[in-house]
Amino acid sequence: PCLADQVRWARTNQVLVAAYSVSSFPSAAQLEEFGGDGPYDATDRLDRLRNVGYQQARFNIATMGRVGLVSPIIWIDVEPVPLFEWSSDLRANAAVIEGVARGYVDAGFDIGVYSTPALYRRVVGALRLGGVPEWRAAGQTSREEARRRCGDDWSIQGGRAVMGQWVEQQRDRNLTCPGIAADLGRY
């Protein structure tokens, strides 16, 4: 509900912005409603789940358009979220994220992944999205730990580390990984 206000604030203050999306596993009703609507053949469950993910992306793109949010990239958050649960079927969860990614890419957006290696694997297993850029979370740690997450040993799905994040004084803090500052407008 506050997205339009945030976009106005960013525009007024001339700050860089990028879109961030939290995806979710559909309810049975959502699968029924959206599973047949998308680029995937809806004859099997995984393709129906991909179509639901695709529709999640399309909804977010429409919302961005409605509030005037122009973003060079859309970060796809892949992690458990308290308000909803992913299924225990990693292939099914991965199908949703594949559909989300395709929805953004088909609309002309670059995509990236926000997560940690452990949380990502817990939700979607070994899914790779073509080595897209990564925004690596470190949690309740420190700036130093967030910077360490820029290293190759913290790869989420094979992509380049772009940003690290940590929580300090109940606020998310972010840093750019080494070598990214010149390209920051891409992310």
C-alpha positions in Angstrom: 0.0 0.0 0.0 2.9 2.4 0.5 4.8 1.6 -2.7 3.6 4.7 -4.6 4.8 6.9 -1.7 8.1 5.2 -1.7 8.5 5.6 -5.4 7.7 9.3 -5.1 10.2 9.7 -2.3 12.9 8.0 -4.3 12.2 10.2 -7.4 12.1 13.4 -5.3 15.4 12.5 -3.6 17.1 11.2 -6.8 18.1 7.9 -5.3 18.7 4.6 -7.2 15.9 2.1 -6.9 15.4 -1.5 -7.9 12.4 -3.8 -7.5 12.5 -6.7 -5.0 9.8 -9.5 -5.1 8.9 -12.1 -2.6 7.5 -15.2 -4.4 5.3 -17.8 -2.8 3.9 -21.3 -3.2 0.3 -21.1 -4.4 -2.7 -22.3 -2.5 -4.9 -24.9 -4.2 -7.3 -22.2 -5.2 -4.5 -20.1 -6.8 -3.2 -23.1 -8.6 -6.7 -23.8 -10.0 -7.2 -20.1 -11.0 -3.8 -19.3 -12.5 -2.3 -22.7 -13.4 -3.7 -22.8 -16.9 -2.8 -19.1 -17.7 0.8 -18.7 -19.0 3.4 -19.8 -21.5 3.7 -23.4 -20.2 1.6 -26.3 -21.3 -0.8 -26.8 -18.4 -1.1 -30.6 -18.7 1.1 -31.4 -15.7 1.4 -30.0 -12.2 4.9 -28.6 -12.6 3.9 -26.6 -15.7 0.8 -25.4 -13.9 3.1 -24.2 -11.0 5.3 -22.5 -13.5 2.3 -20.7 -14.9 1.4 -19.5 -11.4 4.9 -18.2 -10.9 4.6 -16.4 -14.3 1.4 -14.8 -13.2 3.0 -13.7 -9.9 5.6 -11.9 -12.0 3.0 -10.3 -14.2 1.1 -9.0 -11.2 4.2 -7.4 -9.8 5.1 -5.9 -13.2 1.6 -4.4 -13.4 1.9 -3.0 -9.9 5.3 -1.4 -10.8 3.7 0.2 -13.8 0.7 1.5 -11.8 3.0 3.3 -9.4 5.7 4.4 -11.9 8.5 2.2 -10.5 11.2 1.9 -13.2 13.7 -0.7 -12.2 16.9 -2.0 -14.0 16.5 -5.4 -12.4 14.0 -7.4 -10.3 15.5 -9.2 -7.4 13.7 -12.5 -6.7 13.6 -13.4 -3.0 13.9 -17.1 -2.5 13.6 -18.0 1.1 11.1 -19.2 3.7 8.8 -16.4 4.8 6.7 -16.4 8.0 3.4 -15.5 6.4 3.3 -18.5 4.0 5.1 -21.8 3.6 6.8 -23.3 0.6 5.9 -26.9 -0.1 8.2 -29.8 1.0 8.6 -30.7 -2.7 11.7 -28.8 -3.9 10.9 -29.5 -7.6 7.5 -28.0 -7.2 8.9 -24.9 -5.5 11.6 -24.6 -8.2 8.9 -24.7 -10.8 7.2 -21.7 -9.3 10.5 -19.8 -9.3 11.2 -20.8 -12.9 7.9 -19.3 -13.8 8.5 -16.1 -11.9 11.9 -15.7 -13.5 10.5 -16.3 -17.0 7.7 -13.8 -16.3 10.2 -11.0 -15.6 12.6 -11.9 -18.4 9.7 -12.2 -21.0 8.8 -8.7 -20.0 12.3 -7.4 -20.7 13.6 -7.2 -17.2 17.0 -8.4 -15.9 16.7 -10.6 -12.8 18.8 -11.4 -9.8 18.4 -13.7 -6.7 18.2 -12.6 -3.1 18.9 -15.3 -0.5 21.5 -17.3 1.2 22.9 -20.6 -0.1 21.2 -22.6 2.7 17.8 -20.9 2.4 17.8 -21.1 -1.4 18.6 -24.9 -1.3 16.0 -25.4 1.4 13.3 -23.9 -0.9 14.3 -24.9 -4.5 17.2 -27.4 -4.2 19.8 -27.1 -6.9 17.8 -24.8 -9.2 20.1 -22.6 -11.3 18.7 -19.5 -13.0 21.5 -19.2 -15.5 24.0 -17.7 -13.0 22.1 -14.4 -12.6 23.5 -11.8 -10.2 23.2 -12.4 -6.5 22.3 -10.2 -3.5 23.6 -12.3 -0.6 22.0 -12.0 2.8 24.0 -12.5 6.0 21.4 -11.9 8.7 22.0 -10.6 12.2 25.8 -10.4 11.7 28.1 -7.5 10.6 29.3 -5.5 7.7 32.4 -7.6 7.6 30.4 -10.8 7.4 28.2 -9.3 4.6 31.4 -8.5 2.7 32.7 -12.1 3.2 29.4 -13.2 1.5 30.7 -11.6 -1.7 33.2 -14.5 -2.0 32.8 -17.5 -4.3 32.2 -19.8 -1.3 28.9 -18.1 -0.7 27.4 -18.6 -4.2 23.7 -19.1 -4.1 23.1 -20.4 -7.6 26.3 -19.8 -9.5 25.9 -16.0 -10.2 28.1 -13.0 -9.5 28.0 -11.5 -6.1 26.6 -7.9 -6.4 25.5 -7.0 -2.9 25.8 -8.2 0.6 23.2 -7.6 3.4 23.3 -7.7 7.1 20.9 -6.6 9.9 22.1 -4.0 12.4 19.9 -2.1 14.9 16.8 -3.8 13.5 17.5 -2.4 10.0 18.7 -4.1 6.8 22.0 -2.7 5.7 23.6 -3.3 2.3 26.9 -3.0 0.7 28.2 -3.4 -2.9 30.6 -6.3 -3.4 34.1 -5.5 -4.6 34.2 -4.3 -8.3 30.5 -3.5 -8.5 30.3 0.2 -7.5 30.9 1.4 -11.1 28.0 -0.7 -12.3 25.7 0.0 -9.4 23.0 1.6 -11.6 22.5 -1.9 -13.2 21.4 -3.3 -9.9 
